[in-house]
Amino acid sequence: MAILTPIAYGTLAFFMAGPRPDDGLRVVLGAGLLGAWSTTLYGAAEALFMQRFSGTLEFLIGAPRSLVAPVVGFSAATVTLGLYSLIASGAWCALFFHVNVRVDEPILLVVTLLASFVGLTAIGMLLAALYVVLRQAIEVTNVLEFPIWIACGVLAPATTLWSPVQWVGKLLPLGWSTQALDRVFASQDPIPDLCVALTLALLYSIVAVWLLRIVDLRARVKGTLRLR
């Protein structure tokens, strides 16, 4: 999924939009972020749910350490699979569409991508805490995948969307980091958007830690983790 999904959507974007040489790299990076979002949903967000379903979450809860540490670890590890998406989509588009991979502001571009990964990690932590108490986690995942990356403007500019849909992207760190990415390619200042993205990521992380502690306490006191 981390490799095939961004390649497929990146290819469709090239065929449908016919990007100019100066925006081909933006399509490549957008396809990579799309793959990172997919791995966040199906990897980080569902990790605790799948452990609960298989009956191994009790062992994780029973350990003396907090539930927060392992969730942060597997969320960050899953999001880094987005690097495979970036590499795969970049190699594919460079080989078949002759995309120029040069960029005028490489440092700002790297910082923007790192901010995107930080935001995705925070979202993965929050969803992991929510999914562990939901029996319909798989259905929620299927509903969230496409609308979120569309609302955040990952492949197509969010400014072309209906304005209420644009506000959905503004509530997420990914929406602001993709906006910062657009500013980098437009030779504009992305710092304000990056600050908002990192602030939202911090807020999501705080809420995620709070929810994880509630889940931990509920499991230890009431023993209500078993799904079947």
Tab-separated table of C-alpha atoms in Angstrom:
chain	number	residue	atom	x	y	z
A	1	MET	CA	0.000	0.000	0.000
A	2	ALA	CA	2.839	2.389	0.833
A	3	ILE	CA	4.266	1.839	-2.667
A	4	LEU	CA	1.458	0.920	-5.067
A	5	THR	CA	-1.131	3.464	-3.894
A	6	PRO	CA	0.972	6.627	-4.451
A	7	ILE	CA	2.247	5.276	-7.778
A	8	ALA	CA	-1.310	4.651	-8.987
A	9	TYR	CA	-2.666	8.044	-7.950
A	10	GLY	CA	0.440	9.887	-9.088
A	11	THR	CA	0.089	8.285	-12.521
A	12	LEU	CA	-3.582	9.258	-12.705
A	13	ALA	CA	-2.703	12.821	-11.696
A	14	PHE	CA	-0.157	13.070	-14.507
A	15	PHE	CA	-2.545	11.694	-17.110
A	16	MET	CA	-5.494	13.836	-15.999
A	17	ALA	CA	-3.769	17.141	-15.268
A	18	GLY	CA	-0.866	16.960	-17.679
A	19	PRO	CA	1.476	18.749	-15.241
A	20	ARG	CA	4.041	21.206	-16.491
A	21	PRO	CA	7.712	20.476	-15.757
A	22	ASP	CA	7.680	22.901	-12.839
A	23	ASP	CA	4.861	21.176	-10.927
A	24	GLY	CA	5.720	17.537	-11.621
A	25	LEU	CA	7.729	17.261	-8.407
A	26	ARG	CA	4.740	18.607	-6.472
A	27	VAL	CA	2.648	15.727	-7.805
A	28	VAL	CA	5.366	13.271	-6.772
A	29	LEU	CA	5.515	14.632	-3.224
A	30	GLY	CA	1.730	14.761	-2.991
A	31	ALA	CA	1.531	11.112	-4.016
A	32	GLY	CA	4.116	10.280	-1.359
A	33	LEU	CA	2.110	12.078	1.326
A	34	LEU	CA	-0.985	10.222	0.152
A	35	GLY	CA	0.816	6.952	0.774
A	36	ALA	CA	1.966	8.184	4.181
A	37	TRP	CA	-1.632	9.044	5.102
A	38	SER	CA	-2.807	5.585	4.039
A	39	THR	CA	-0.151	3.869	6.139
A	40	THR	CA	-1.086	6.102	9.077
A	41	LEU	CA	-4.704	4.965	8.881
A	42	TYR	CA	-4.105	1.284	8.272
A	43	GLY	CA	-0.943	0.966	10.340
A	44	ALA	CA	-0.725	3.377	13.255
A	45	ALA	CA	-4.431	3.980	13.805
A	46	GLU	CA	-5.438	0.314	13.686
A	47	ALA	CA	-2.453	-1.073	15.598
A	48	LEU	CA	-4.113	-1.143	19.026
A	49	PHE	CA	-7.428	-2.236	17.539
A	50	MET	CA	-5.829	-5.243	15.853
A	51	GLN	CA	-4.007	-6.139	19.064
A	52	ARG	CA	-7.302	-5.915	20.897
A	53	PHE	CA	-9.005	-8.086	18.289
A	54	SER	CA	-6.266	-10.735	18.454
A	55	GLY	CA	-6.238	-10.721	22.260
A	56	THR	CA	-2.679	-9.429	22.723
A	57	LEU	CA	-3.547	-5.929	23.931
A	58	GLU	CA	-4.012	-7.262	27.459
A	59	PHE	CA	-0.303	-8.124	27.591
A	60	LEU	CA	0.623	-4.623	26.437
A	61	ILE	CA	-1.652	-3.062	29.051
A	62	GLY	CA	-0.350	-5.406	31.735
A	63	ALA	CA	3.215	-4.172	31.302
A	64	PRO	CA	4.393	-1.703	33.963
A	65	ARG	CA	5.130	1.021	31.419
A	66	SER	CA	2.540	3.472	30.134
A	67	LEU	CA	0.583	2.765	26.968
A	68	VAL	CA	1.768	6.087	25.529
A	69	ALA	CA	5.352	5.021	24.788
A	70	PRO	CA	4.577	2.073	22.470
A	71	VAL	CA	1.857	4.049	20.677
A	72	VAL	CA	4.273	6.889	19.934
A	73	GLY	CA	6.806	4.342	18.713
A	74	PHE	CA	4.633	2.426	16.289
A	75	SER	CA	2.904	5.615	15.089
A	76	ALA	CA	6.228	7.215	14.182
A	77	ALA	CA	7.518	3.965	12.665
A	78	THR	CA	4.412	3.538	10.519
A	79	VAL	CA	4.469	7.129	9.288
A	80	THR	CA	8.086	6.753	8.183
A	81	LEU	CA	6.824	4.214	5.660
A	82	GLY	CA	5.830	7.372	3.806
A	83	LEU	CA	9.497	7.583	2.827
A	84	TYR	CA	8.947	4.454	0.748
A	85	SER	CA	6.009	6.225	-0.874
A	86	LEU	CA	8.138	9.259	-1.716
A	87	ILE	CA	10.968	7.146	-3.104
A	88	ALA	CA	8.661	4.865	-5.077
A	89	SER	CA	6.567	7.658	-6.591
A	90	GLY	CA	9.684	9.736	-7.306
A	91	ALA	CA	11.473	6.881	-9.059
A	92	TRP	CA	8.347	5.930	-11.022
A	93	CYS	CA	7.597	9.455	-12.219
A	94	ALA	CA	11.241	10.235	-12.990
A	95	LEU	CA	11.504	7.053	-15.055
A	96	PHE	CA	8.233	7.225	-16.984
A	97	PHE	CA	7.299	10.927	-16.892
A	98	HIS	CA	10.795	12.477	-16.827
A	99	VAL	CA	10.050	14.614	-13.780
A	100	ASN	CA	12.741	17.100	-12.827
A	101	VAL	CA	13.568	16.451	-9.159
A	102	ARG	CA	15.441	19.700	-8.605
A	103	VAL	CA	14.036	22.225	-6.135
A	104	ASP	CA	15.044	25.816	-5.403
A	105	GLU	CA	14.635	25.595	-1.606
A	106	PRO	CA	15.669	22.070	-0.586
A	107	ILE	CA	15.994	22.902	3.121
A	108	LEU	CA	12.488	24.361	3.338
A	109	LEU	CA	11.181	21.392	1.392
A	110	VAL	CA	12.745	18.897	3.811
A	111	VAL	CA	11.447	20.853	6.823
A	112	THR	CA	7.950	20.888	5.323
A	113	LEU	CA	8.007	17.134	4.726
A	114	LEU	CA	9.243	16.533	8.273
A	115	ALA	CA	6.403	18.701	9.600
A	116	SER	CA	3.988	16.601	7.549
A	117	PHE	CA	5.326	13.403	9.107
A	118	VAL	CA	5.117	14.893	12.607
A	119	GLY	CA	1.492	15.848	11.995
A	120	LEU	CA	0.668	12.384	10.676
A	121	THR	CA	2.282	10.809	13.738
A	122	ALA	CA	0.084	12.928	16.012
A	123	ILE	CA	-3.035	11.975	14.056
A	124	GLY	CA	-2.034	8.310	14.212
A	125	MET	CA	-1.697	8.508	17.995
A	126	LEU	CA	-5.114	10.122	18.347
A	127	LEU	CA	-6.836	7.635	16.065
A	128	ALA	CA	-5.140	4.727	17.835
A	129	ALA	CA	-6.627	5.896	21.130
A	130	LEU	CA	-10.077	6.298	19.574
A	131	TYR	CA	-10.059	3.038	17.643
A	132	VAL	CA	-9.291	0.920	20.681
A	133	VAL	CA	-12.724	1.730	22.124
A	134	LEU	CA	-14.569	1.484	18.788
A	135	ARG	CA	-15.884	-1.783	17.410
A	136	GLN	CA	-16.305	-0.216	13.960
A	137	ALA	CA	-12.689	0.919	13.551
A	138	ILE	CA	-12.265	-0.745	10.145
A	139	GLU	CA	-15.356	0.986	8.775
A	140	VAL	CA	-14.160	4.351	10.111
A	141	THR	CA	-10.807	3.817	8.404
A	142	ASN	CA	-12.447	3.143	5.058
A	143	VAL	CA	-14.548	6.294	5.400
A	144	LEU	CA	-11.642	8.563	6.364
A	145	GLU	CA	-8.998	7.610	3.815
A	146	PHE	CA	-10.127	9.417	0.671
A	147	PRO	CA	-12.004	12.461	2.063
A	148	ILE	CA	-9.103	13.533	4.275
A	149	TRP	CA	-6.381	13.626	1.651
A	150	ILE	CA	-8.761	15.339	-0.747
A	151	ALA	CA	-9.754	17.972	1.846
A	152	CYS	CA	-6.098	18.545	2.754
A	153	GLY	CA	-5.128	19.238	-0.856
A	154	VAL	CA	-2.553	16.473	-1.040
A	155	LEU	CA	-2.786	15.965	-4.819
A	156	ALA	CA	-5.130	18.743	-5.955
A	157	PRO	CA	-5.246	22.277	-4.482
A	158	ALA	CA	-7.736	22.536	-1.629
A	159	THR	CA	-8.717	26.010	-2.872
A	160	THR	CA	-10.699	24.356	-5.668
A	161	LEU	CA	-12.973	22.624	-3.154
A	162	TRP	CA	-16.218	23.756	-1.542
A	163	SER	CA	-15.363	26.085	1.315
A	164	PRO	CA	-16.773	23.894	4.153
A	165	VAL	CA	-14.599	21.070	2.842
A	166	GLN	CA	-11.580	23.374	2.947
A	167	TRP	CA	-12.211	23.936	6.656
A	168	VAL	CA	-11.902	20.201	7.248
A	169	GLY	CA	-8.354	20.404	5.943
A	170	LYS	CA	-7.637	23.426	8.124
A	171	LEU	CA	-8.469	21.380	11.220
A	172	LEU	CA	-5.687	18.910	10.431
A	173	PRO	CA	-1.892	19.356	10.496
A	174	LEU	CA	-1.664	17.696	7.079
A	175	GLY	CA	-3.816	20.419	5.532
A	176	TRP	CA	-1.445	23.157	6.688
A	177	SER	CA	1.716	21.258	5.793
A	178	THR	CA	0.484	20.642	2.237
A	179	GLN	CA	-0.351	24.339	2.015
A	180	ALA	CA	3.208	25.071	3.151
A	181	LEU	CA	4.429	22.679	0.461
A	182	ASP	CA	2.538	24.665	-2.166
A	183	ARG	CA	4.141	27.857	-0.868
A	184	VAL	CA	7.604	26.328	-1.155
A	185	PHE	CA	7.018	25.569	-4.834
A	186	ALA	CA	5.550	29.047	-5.344
A	187	SER	CA	8.705	30.623	-3.788
A	188	GLN	CA	6.641	32.033	-0.912
A	189	ASP	CA	7.213	31.937	2.839
A	190	PRO	CA	5.918	28.627	4.286
A	191	ILE	CA	6.899	29.360	7.901
A	192	PRO	CA	3.453	30.611	9.112
A	193	ASP	CA	1.737	27.508	7.733
A	194	LEU	CA	4.406	25.271	9.246
A	195	CYS	CA	3.907	26.908	12.649
A	196	VAL	CA	0.166	26.252	12.493
A	197	ALA	CA	0.769	22.647	11.390
A	198	LEU	CA	3.187	21.974	14.252
A	199	THR	CA	0.877	23.683	16.762
A	200	LEU	CA	-2.018	21.477	15.671
A	201	ALA	CA	0.257	18.441	15.853
A	202	LEU	CA	1.132	19.368	19.433
A	203	LEU	CA	-2.550	19.751	20.347
A	204	TYR	CA	-3.408	16.411	18.739
A	205	SER	CA	-0.549	14.782	20.649
A	206	ILE	CA	-1.757	16.202	23.968
A	207	VAL	CA	-5.303	14.968	23.351
A	208	ALA	CA	-3.951	11.578	22.243
A	209	VAL	CA	-1.866	11.178	25.409
A	210	TRP	CA	-4.889	12.120	27.538
A	211	LEU	CA	-7.103	9.576	25.760
A	212	LEU	CA	-4.458	6.862	25.975
A	213	ARG	CA	-4.179	7.382	29.718
A	214	ILE	CA	-7.970	7.067	30.007
A	215	VAL	CA	-7.895	3.848	27.972
A	216	ASP	CA	-5.052	2.545	30.134
A	217	LEU	CA	-6.912	3.362	33.352
A	218	ARG	CA	-10.178	1.906	32.064
A	219	ALA	CA	-8.460	-1.306	31.059
A	220	ARG	CA	-6.665	-1.724	34.383
A	221	VAL	CA	-9.667	-0.877	36.562
A	222	LYS	CA	-12.618	-2.327	34.615
A	223	GLY	CA	-10.953	-4.903	32.382
A	224	THR	CA	-13.057	-3.943	29.351
A	225	LEU	CA	-10.572	-4.459	26.544
A	226	ARG	CA	-11.634	-7.853	25.246
A	227	LEU	CA	-13.443	-7.569	21.932
A	228	ARG	CA	-14.609	-11.136	21.568
